[in-house]
Coordinates of C-alpha atoms and ligand atoms in Angstrom, one line a residue:
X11 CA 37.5 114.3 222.5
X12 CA 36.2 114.5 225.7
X13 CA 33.6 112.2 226.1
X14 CA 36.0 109.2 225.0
X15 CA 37.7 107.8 227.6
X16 CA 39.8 104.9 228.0
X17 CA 39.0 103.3 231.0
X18 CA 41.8 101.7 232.6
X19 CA 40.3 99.1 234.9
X20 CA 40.8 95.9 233.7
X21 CA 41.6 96.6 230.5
X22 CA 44.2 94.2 229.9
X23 CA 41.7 91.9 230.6
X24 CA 38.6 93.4 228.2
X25 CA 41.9 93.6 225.1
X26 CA 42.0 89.8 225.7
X27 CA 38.5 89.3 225.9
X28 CA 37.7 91.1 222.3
X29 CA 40.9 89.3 220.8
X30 CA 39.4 86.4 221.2
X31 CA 35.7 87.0 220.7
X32 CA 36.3 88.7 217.8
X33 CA 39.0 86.4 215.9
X34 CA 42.1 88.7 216.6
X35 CA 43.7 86.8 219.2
X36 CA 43.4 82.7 220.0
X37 CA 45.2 81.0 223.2
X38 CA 47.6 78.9 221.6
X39 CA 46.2 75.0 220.7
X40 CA 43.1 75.7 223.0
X41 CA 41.3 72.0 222.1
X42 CA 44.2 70.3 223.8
X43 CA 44.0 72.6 227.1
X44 CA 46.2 75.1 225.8
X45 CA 50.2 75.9 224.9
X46 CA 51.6 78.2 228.0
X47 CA 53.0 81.6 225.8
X48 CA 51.7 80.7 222.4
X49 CA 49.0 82.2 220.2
X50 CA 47.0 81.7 217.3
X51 CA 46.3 85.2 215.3
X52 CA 42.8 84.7 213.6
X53 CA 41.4 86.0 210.6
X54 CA 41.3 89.9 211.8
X55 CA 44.6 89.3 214.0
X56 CA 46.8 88.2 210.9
X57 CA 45.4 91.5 208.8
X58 CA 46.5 93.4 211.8
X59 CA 49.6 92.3 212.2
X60 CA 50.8 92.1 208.6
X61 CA 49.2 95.4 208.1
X62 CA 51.8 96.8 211.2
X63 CA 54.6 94.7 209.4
X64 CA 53.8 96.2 205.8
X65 CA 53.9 99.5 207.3
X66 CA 57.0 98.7 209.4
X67 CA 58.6 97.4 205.7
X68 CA 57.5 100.3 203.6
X69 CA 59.4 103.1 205.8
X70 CA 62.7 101.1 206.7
X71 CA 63.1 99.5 203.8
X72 CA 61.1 100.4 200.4
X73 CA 60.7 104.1 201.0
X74 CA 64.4 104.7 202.2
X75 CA 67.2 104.9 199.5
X76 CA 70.2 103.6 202.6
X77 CA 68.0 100.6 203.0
X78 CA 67.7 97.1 201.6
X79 CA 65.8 93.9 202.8
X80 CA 66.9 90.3 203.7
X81 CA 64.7 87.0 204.4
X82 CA 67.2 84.7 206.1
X83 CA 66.6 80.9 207.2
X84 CA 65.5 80.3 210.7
X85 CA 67.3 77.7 210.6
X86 CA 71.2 78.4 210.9
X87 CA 74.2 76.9 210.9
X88 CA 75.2 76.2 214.8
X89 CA 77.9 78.0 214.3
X90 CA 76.2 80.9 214.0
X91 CA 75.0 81.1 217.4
X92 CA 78.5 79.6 219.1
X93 CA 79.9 83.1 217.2
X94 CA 77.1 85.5 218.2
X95 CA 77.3 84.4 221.9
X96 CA 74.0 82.9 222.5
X97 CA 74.7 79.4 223.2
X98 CA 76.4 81.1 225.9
X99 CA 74.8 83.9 226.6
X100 CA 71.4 83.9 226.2
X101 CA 70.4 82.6 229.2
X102 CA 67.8 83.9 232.4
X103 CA 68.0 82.5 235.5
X104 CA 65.3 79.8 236.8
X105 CA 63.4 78.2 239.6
X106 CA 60.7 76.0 239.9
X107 CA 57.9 75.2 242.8
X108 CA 59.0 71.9 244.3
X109 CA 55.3 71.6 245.2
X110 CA 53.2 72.6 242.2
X111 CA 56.6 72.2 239.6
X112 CA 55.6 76.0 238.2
X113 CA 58.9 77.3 236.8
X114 CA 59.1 80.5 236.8
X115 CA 62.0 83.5 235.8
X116 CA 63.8 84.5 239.3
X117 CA 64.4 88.3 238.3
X118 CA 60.7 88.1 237.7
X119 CA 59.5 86.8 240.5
X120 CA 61.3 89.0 242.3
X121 CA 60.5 91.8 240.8
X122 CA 56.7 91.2 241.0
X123 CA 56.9 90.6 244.8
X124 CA 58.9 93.7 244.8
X125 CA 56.1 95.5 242.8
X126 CA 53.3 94.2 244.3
X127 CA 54.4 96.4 247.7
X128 CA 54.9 99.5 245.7
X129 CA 58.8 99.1 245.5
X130 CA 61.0 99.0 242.6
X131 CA 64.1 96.9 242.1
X132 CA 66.0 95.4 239.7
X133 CA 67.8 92.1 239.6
X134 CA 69.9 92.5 236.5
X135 CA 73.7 90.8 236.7
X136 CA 72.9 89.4 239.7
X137 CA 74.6 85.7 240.3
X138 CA 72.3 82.4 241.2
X139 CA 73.7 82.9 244.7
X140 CA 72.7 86.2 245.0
X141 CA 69.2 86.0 243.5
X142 CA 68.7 82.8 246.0
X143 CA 69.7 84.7 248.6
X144 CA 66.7 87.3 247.6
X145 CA 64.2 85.0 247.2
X146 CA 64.8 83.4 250.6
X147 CA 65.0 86.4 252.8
X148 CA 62.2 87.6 251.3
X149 CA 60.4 84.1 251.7
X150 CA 59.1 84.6 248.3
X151 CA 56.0 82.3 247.4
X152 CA 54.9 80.3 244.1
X153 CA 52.9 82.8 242.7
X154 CA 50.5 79.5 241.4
X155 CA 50.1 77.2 244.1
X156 CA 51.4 79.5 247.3
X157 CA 54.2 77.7 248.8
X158 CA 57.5 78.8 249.6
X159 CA 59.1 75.9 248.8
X160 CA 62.0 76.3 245.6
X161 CA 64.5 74.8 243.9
X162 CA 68.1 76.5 244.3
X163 CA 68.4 79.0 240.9
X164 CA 69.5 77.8 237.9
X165 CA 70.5 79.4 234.8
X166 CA 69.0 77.3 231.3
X167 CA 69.5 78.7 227.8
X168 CA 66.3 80.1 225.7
X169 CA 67.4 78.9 222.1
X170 CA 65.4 76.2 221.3
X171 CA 66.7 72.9 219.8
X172 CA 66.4 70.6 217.2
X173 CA 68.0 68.1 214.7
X174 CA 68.7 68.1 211.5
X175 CA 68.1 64.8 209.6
X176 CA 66.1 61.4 211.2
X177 CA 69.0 60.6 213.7
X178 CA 69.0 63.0 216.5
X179 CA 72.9 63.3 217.2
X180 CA 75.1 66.1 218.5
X181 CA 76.9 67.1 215.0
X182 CA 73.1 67.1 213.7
X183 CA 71.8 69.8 216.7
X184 CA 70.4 72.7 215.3
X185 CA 68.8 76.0 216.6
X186 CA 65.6 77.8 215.8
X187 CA 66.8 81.4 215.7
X188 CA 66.9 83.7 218.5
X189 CA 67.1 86.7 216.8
X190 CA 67.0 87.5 212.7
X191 CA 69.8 89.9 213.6
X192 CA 72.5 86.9 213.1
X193 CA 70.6 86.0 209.7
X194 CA 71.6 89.5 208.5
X195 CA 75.4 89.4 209.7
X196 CA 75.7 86.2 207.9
X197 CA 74.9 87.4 204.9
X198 CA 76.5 90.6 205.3
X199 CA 79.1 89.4 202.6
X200 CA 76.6 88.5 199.9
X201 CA 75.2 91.8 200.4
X202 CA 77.8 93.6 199.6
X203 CA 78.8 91.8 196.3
X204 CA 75.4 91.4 195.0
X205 CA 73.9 95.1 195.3
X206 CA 75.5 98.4 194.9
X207 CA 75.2 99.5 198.8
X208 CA 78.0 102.0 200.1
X209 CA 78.3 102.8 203.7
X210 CA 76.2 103.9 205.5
X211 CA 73.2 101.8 205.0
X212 CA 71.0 99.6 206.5
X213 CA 69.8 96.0 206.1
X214 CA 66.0 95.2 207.2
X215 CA 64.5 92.0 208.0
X216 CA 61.4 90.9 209.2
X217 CA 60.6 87.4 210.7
X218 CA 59.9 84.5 213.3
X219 CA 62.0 84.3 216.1
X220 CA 62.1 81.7 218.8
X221 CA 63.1 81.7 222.7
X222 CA 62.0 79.0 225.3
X223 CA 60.5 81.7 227.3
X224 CA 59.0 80.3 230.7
X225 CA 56.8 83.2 232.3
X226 CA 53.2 82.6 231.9
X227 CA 51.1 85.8 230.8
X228 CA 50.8 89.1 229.9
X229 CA 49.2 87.8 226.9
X230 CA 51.1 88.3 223.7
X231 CA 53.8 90.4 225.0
X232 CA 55.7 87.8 225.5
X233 CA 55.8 84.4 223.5
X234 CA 57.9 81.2 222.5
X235 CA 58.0 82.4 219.0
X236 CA 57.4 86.1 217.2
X237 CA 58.0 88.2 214.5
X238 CA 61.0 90.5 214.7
X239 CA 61.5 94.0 212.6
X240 CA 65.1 94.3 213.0
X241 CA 67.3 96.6 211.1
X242 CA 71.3 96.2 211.4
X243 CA 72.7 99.7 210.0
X244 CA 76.0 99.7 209.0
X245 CA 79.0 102.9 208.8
X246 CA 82.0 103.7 209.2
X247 CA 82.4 105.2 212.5
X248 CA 85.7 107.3 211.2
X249 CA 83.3 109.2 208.7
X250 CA 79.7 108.9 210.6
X251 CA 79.5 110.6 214.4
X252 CA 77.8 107.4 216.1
X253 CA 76.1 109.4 218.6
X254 CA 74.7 111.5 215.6
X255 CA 73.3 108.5 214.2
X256 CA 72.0 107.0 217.2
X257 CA 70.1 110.4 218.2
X258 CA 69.0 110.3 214.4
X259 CA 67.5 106.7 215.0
X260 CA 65.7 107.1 218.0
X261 CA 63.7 109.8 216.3
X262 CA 62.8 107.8 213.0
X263 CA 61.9 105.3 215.7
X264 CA 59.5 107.7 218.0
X265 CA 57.9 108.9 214.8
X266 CA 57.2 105.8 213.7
X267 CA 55.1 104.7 216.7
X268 CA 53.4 107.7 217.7
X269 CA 52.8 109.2 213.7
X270 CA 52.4 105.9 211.5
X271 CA 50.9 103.5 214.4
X272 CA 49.5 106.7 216.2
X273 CA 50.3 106.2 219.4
X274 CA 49.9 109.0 222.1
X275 CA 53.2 110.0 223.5
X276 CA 52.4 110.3 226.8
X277 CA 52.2 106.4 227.3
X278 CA 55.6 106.0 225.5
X279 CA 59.5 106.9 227.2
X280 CA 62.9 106.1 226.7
X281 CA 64.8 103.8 229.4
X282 CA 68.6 103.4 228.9
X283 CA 70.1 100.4 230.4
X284 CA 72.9 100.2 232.5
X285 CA 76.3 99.1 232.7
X286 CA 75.0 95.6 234.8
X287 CA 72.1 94.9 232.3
X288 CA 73.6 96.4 228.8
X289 CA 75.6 93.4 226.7
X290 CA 78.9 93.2 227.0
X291 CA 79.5 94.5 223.6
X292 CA 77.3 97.4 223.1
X293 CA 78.2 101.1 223.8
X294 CA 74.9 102.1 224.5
X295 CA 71.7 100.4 224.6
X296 CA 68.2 102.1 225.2
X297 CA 65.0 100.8 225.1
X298 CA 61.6 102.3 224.0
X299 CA 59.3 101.8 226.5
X300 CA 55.2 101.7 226.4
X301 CA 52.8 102.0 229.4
X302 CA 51.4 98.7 229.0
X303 CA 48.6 98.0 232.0
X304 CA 51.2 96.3 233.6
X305 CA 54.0 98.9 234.0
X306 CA 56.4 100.8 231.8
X307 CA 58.1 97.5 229.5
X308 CA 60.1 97.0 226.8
X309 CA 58.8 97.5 223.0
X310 CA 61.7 98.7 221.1
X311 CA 65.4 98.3 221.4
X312 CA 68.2 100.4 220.1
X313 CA 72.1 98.9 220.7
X314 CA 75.1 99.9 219.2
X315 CA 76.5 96.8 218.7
X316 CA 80.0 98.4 217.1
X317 CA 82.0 96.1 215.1
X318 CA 81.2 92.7 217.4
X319 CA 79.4 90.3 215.5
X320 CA 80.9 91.2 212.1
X321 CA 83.8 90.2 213.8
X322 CA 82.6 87.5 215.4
X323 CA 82.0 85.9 212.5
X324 CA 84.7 86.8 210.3
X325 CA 87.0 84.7 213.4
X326 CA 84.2 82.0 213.1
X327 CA 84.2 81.6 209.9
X328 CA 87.7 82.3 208.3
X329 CA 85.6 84.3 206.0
X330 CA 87.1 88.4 205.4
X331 CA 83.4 90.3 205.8
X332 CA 85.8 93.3 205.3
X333 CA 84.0 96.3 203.7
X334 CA 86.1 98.3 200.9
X335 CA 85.4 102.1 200.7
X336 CA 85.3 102.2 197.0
X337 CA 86.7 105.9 196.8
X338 CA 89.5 105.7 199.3
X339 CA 90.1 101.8 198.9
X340 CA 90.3 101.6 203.0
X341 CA 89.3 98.5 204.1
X342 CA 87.3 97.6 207.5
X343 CA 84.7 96.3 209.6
X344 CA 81.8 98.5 209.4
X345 CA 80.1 99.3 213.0
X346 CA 76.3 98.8 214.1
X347 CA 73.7 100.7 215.0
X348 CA 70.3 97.7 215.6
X349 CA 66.8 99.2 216.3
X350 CA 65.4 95.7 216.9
X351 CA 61.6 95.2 217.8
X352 CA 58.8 92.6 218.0
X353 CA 55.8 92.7 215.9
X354 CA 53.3 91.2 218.6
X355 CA 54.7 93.7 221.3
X356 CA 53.5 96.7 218.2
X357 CA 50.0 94.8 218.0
X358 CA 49.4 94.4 221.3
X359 CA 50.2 98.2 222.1
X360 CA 48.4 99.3 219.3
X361 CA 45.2 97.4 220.2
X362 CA 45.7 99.2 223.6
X363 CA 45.8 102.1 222.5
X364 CA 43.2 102.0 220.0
X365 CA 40.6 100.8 222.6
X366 CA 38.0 103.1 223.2
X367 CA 34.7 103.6 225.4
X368 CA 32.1 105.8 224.8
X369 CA 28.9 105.2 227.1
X370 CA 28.1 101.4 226.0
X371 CA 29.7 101.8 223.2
X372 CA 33.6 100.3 222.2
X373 CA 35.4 101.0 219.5
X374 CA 39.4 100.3 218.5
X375 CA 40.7 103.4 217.3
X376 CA 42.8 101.8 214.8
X377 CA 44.5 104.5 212.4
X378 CA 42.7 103.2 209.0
X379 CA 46.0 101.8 207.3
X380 CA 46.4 99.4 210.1
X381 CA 42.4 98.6 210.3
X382 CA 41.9 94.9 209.1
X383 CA 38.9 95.7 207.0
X384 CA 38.6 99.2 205.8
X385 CA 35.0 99.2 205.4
X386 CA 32.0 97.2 206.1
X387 CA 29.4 96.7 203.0
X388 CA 25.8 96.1 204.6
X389 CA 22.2 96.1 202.8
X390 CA 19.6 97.6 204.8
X391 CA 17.2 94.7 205.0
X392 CA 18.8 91.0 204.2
X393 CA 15.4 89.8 202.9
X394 CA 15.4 92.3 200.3
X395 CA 16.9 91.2 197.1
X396 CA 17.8 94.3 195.0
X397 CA 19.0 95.9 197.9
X398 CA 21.3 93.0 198.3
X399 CA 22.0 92.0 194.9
X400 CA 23.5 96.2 194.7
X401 CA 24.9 95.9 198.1
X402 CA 26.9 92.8 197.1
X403 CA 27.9 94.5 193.6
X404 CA 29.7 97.2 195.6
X405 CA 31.1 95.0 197.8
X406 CA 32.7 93.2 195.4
X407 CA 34.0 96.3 193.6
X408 CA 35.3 97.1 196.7
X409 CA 36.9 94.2 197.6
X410 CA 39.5 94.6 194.5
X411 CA 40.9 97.7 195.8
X412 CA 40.5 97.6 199.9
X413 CA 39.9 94.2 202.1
X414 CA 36.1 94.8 202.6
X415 CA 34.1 93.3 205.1
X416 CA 30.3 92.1 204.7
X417 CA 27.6 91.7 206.7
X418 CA 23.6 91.1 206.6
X419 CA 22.6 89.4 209.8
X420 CA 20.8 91.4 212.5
X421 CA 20.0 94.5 212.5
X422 CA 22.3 97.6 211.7
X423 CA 22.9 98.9 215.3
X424 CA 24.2 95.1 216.1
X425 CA 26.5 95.3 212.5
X426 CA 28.2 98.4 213.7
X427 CA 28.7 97.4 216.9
X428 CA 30.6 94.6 215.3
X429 CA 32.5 96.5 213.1
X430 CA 33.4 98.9 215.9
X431 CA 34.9 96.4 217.6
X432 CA 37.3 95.4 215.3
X433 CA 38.3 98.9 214.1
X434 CA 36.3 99.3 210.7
X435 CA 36.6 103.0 210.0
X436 CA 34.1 103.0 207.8
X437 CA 30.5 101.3 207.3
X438 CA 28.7 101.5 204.1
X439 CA 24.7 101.0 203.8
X440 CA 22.3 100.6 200.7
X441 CA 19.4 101.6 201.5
X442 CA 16.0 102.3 200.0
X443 CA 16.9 105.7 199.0
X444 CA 19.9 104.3 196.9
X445 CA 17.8 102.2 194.7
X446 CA 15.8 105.5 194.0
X447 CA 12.6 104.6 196.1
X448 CA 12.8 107.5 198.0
X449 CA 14.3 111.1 197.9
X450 CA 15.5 111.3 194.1
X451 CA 18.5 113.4 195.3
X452 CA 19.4 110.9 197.2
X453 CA 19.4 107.5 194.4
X454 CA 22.9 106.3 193.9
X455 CA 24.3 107.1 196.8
X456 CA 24.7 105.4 200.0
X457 CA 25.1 106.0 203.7
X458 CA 28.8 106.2 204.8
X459 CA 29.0 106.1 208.9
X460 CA 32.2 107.2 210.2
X461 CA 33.3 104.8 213.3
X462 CA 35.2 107.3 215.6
X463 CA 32.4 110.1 215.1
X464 CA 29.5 107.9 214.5
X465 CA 28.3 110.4 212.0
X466 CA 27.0 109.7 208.3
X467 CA 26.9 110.6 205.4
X468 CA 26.1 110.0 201.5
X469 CA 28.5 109.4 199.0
X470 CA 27.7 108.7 195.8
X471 CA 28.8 104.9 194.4
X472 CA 30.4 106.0 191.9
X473 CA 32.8 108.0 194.0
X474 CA 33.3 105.7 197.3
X475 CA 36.4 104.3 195.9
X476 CA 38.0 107.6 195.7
X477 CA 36.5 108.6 198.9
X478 CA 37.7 105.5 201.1
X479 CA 41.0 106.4 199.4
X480 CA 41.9 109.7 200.7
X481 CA 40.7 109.2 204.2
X482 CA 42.8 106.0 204.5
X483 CA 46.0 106.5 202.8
X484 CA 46.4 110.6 203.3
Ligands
GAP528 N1 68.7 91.6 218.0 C1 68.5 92.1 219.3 C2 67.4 91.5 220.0 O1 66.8 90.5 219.6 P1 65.9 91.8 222.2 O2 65.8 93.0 223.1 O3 66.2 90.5 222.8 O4 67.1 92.2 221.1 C3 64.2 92.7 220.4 O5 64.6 91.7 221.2 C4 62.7 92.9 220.5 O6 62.0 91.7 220.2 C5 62.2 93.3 221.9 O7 62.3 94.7 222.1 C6 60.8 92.8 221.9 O8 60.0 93.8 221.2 C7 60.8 91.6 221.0 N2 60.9 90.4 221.8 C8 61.9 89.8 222.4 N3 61.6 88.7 223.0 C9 60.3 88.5 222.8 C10 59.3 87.5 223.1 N4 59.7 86.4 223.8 N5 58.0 87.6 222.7 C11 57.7 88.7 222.0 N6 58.5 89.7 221.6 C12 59.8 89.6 222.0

């Protein structure tokens, strides 16, 4: 263990670099000059991430008896978000650069100048006034063009709009959804009078959200549009302690990160929030917080949101989203406990964490479920044909069971490098001594290197299915 090392320094920097050199991460619509805060996940990227969202999906939902699933429309009715407060409510505070026209968040801008001398503050509740007032006696410049030369603070909203139909009126406005939260709390009702769910239990949904986010970088950390895992899960706070659930929840979520996407514990804390920064509604919020390179920020948040937005919408709507206890026949609104995170935030941190240099050499860590290929089929020589023709044959064996990569160009040092690089766990060679040409102990088997150890062994073809089994889904 001691010779790997994770070398800090620019690593931000070398994550983006390898994203995009080795088709996990694109810059959003790079041929037109780019997309400020969007990306494209390419062909090792998507595995990734839908391998982090399958994982995510088969321990809140599939392998838990208290939990269903839900794949609501990102497109809701307007009232939806008039009742859940964002129209409203989900608003930051902005300036822009009368020089350069940069627009930029002014809690963040103050908070980096506030950072970038070593000192910590945060800006949270403060008015448009106040944050002015900030920003001006600390003659705060444009962080792209170096002036000091703002706009007075303005607060815009981050749902984004649209219209539905070919005539763009207001009764047509629409919004893309801010959260899938709200998708779940509209359907509560359906819910409960399709299935056979009884308090307390959960709903799980996973799915694009959208907010006009305006602060450049940090790569995918923060976008215009991601994929949410959000669970809302519902009791009856007369029969289930809150806090008692709540403790339970933050557990099942610290496991979750540091056992299933096996990340080290030290870079990971809790942070709750405030009574200035926590919504009005919640009892307690807390956030679960990773050491990204820069800072302690946001990955997962857990809210108890108590009865508010069932409510909400019950006064909304005119519809009763009243649940019955089927023993007792007492009727209520359930409460809400939401752990609520974003899938890019998980891949990103992942991809972080899994980085790894050794001497020259760079490998991603990944734990083998989340690995986008779980093996690497090479022949030896390419310009050999039985040793292709048998390399290919297991490859596509392979392929029906585990995604399988390929590879016959350069040499084998270059081919591992590769496959380091994107995580492969395991590469798999036929060689001259598996079509029998050399030691006769050896014919049939193959060499199977082992990316975090670099060591290799032979495993006979007959058995590598079995074999790639157990070491990736122990
Ligand atoms: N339903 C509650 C809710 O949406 P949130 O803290 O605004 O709460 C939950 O979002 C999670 O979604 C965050 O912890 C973060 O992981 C992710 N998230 C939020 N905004 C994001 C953005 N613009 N880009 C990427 N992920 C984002």
């Amino acid at each position: 263990m001691e010779k790997e090392k994770k070398n800090e320094t620019g690593l931000m920097e070398k994550i983006v670099s390898l994203a995009k050199r080795r088709g996990f991460v694109f810059p959003g619509s790079e041929i037109y000059g780019g997309l400020a805060n969007s990306y494209e996940y390419g062909p090792v990227g998507v595995e990734l991430k839908k391998n982090i969202q399958d994982e995510w999906w088969r321990v809140f939902v599939r392998e838990r008896s208290d939990m269903v699933g839900l794949d609501s429309s990102i497109i809701l009715h307007p009232k939806v978000w008039e009742a859940s407060g964002h129209v409203a409510g989900l608003v930051d505070a902005m300036v822009e650069c009368k020089a350069c026209h940069t627009r930029t968040r002014a809690d963040h801008l103050i908070e980096n100048h506030y950072e970038a001398k070593g000192a910590k503050i945060s800006v949270e509740g403060k008015t448009e006034a106040e944050l002015d007032a900030i920003i001006n006696e600390q003659k705060i410049k444009c962080p792209n063009c170096g002036k000091f030369d703002w706009t007075p603070v303005r607060k815009f909203n981050l749902l984004f709009e649209t219209h539905v139909g070919i005539v763009p009126e207001a009764q047509s406005k629409v919004y893309l959804r801010g959260e899938t939260a709200q998708g779940i709390f509209v359907s509560f009702k359906n819910i409960l009078d399709s299935t056979r769910v009884r308090l307390p239990f959960g709903v799980g949904q996973l799915g694009k959200s959208f907010r006009n986010e305006i602060t450049k970088g940090n790569f995918i950390f923060r976008t215009l549009e991601f994929e949410q895992a959000e669970i809302e899960y519902f009791f009856d706070p007369e029969e289930t302690d809150w806090k008692t659930l709540y403790e339970k929840w933050k557990g099942d979520m610290w496991k979750f990160v540091t056992e299933n996407l096996g990340v080290a514990a030290d870079s990971l804390r809790w942070r709750e929030h405030g009574d200035e920064e926590r919504s009005f509604y919640s009892k307690r919020t807390e956030d679960m917080e990773y050491k990204f390179p820069f800072g302690f920020k946001e990955l997962w948040g857990l809210a108890y949101r108590t009865d508010y937005d069932l409510n909400q919408h019950m006064k909304f709507s005119g519809v009763d989203m009243q649940y019955t206890d089927p023993t007792s026949g007492k009727k209520f609104v359930p409460h809400v406990i939401e752990p609520a995170v974003g899938v890019n935030r998980l891949m990103a941190m992942v991809m972080l964490n899994a980085y790894t240099e050794e001497g020259e050499r760079v490998y991603l860590k990944l734990p083998p479920r989340l690995a986008p290929y779980k093996a690497a089929v090479f022949p030896l020589l390419a310009n050999k044909p039985a040793l292709v023709d048998l390399a290919s044959q297991i490859h596509s064996r392979l392929q029906k069971k585990f995604p399988v990569a390929w590879d016959d160009r350069g040499n084998i040092g270059k081919r591992y490098y590769a496959q380091d690089e994107i995580g492969t766990p395991f590469c798999i060679t036929v060689d001259f001594d598996t079509l029998g040409d050399g030691d006769e102990e050896k014919k049939g088997t193959v060499t199977v290197r082992d990316r975090d150890t670099g060591t290799q062994e032979r495993v006979h073809i007959d058995k590598l299915e079995e074999f790639l089994h157990g070491k990736i889904y122990y």
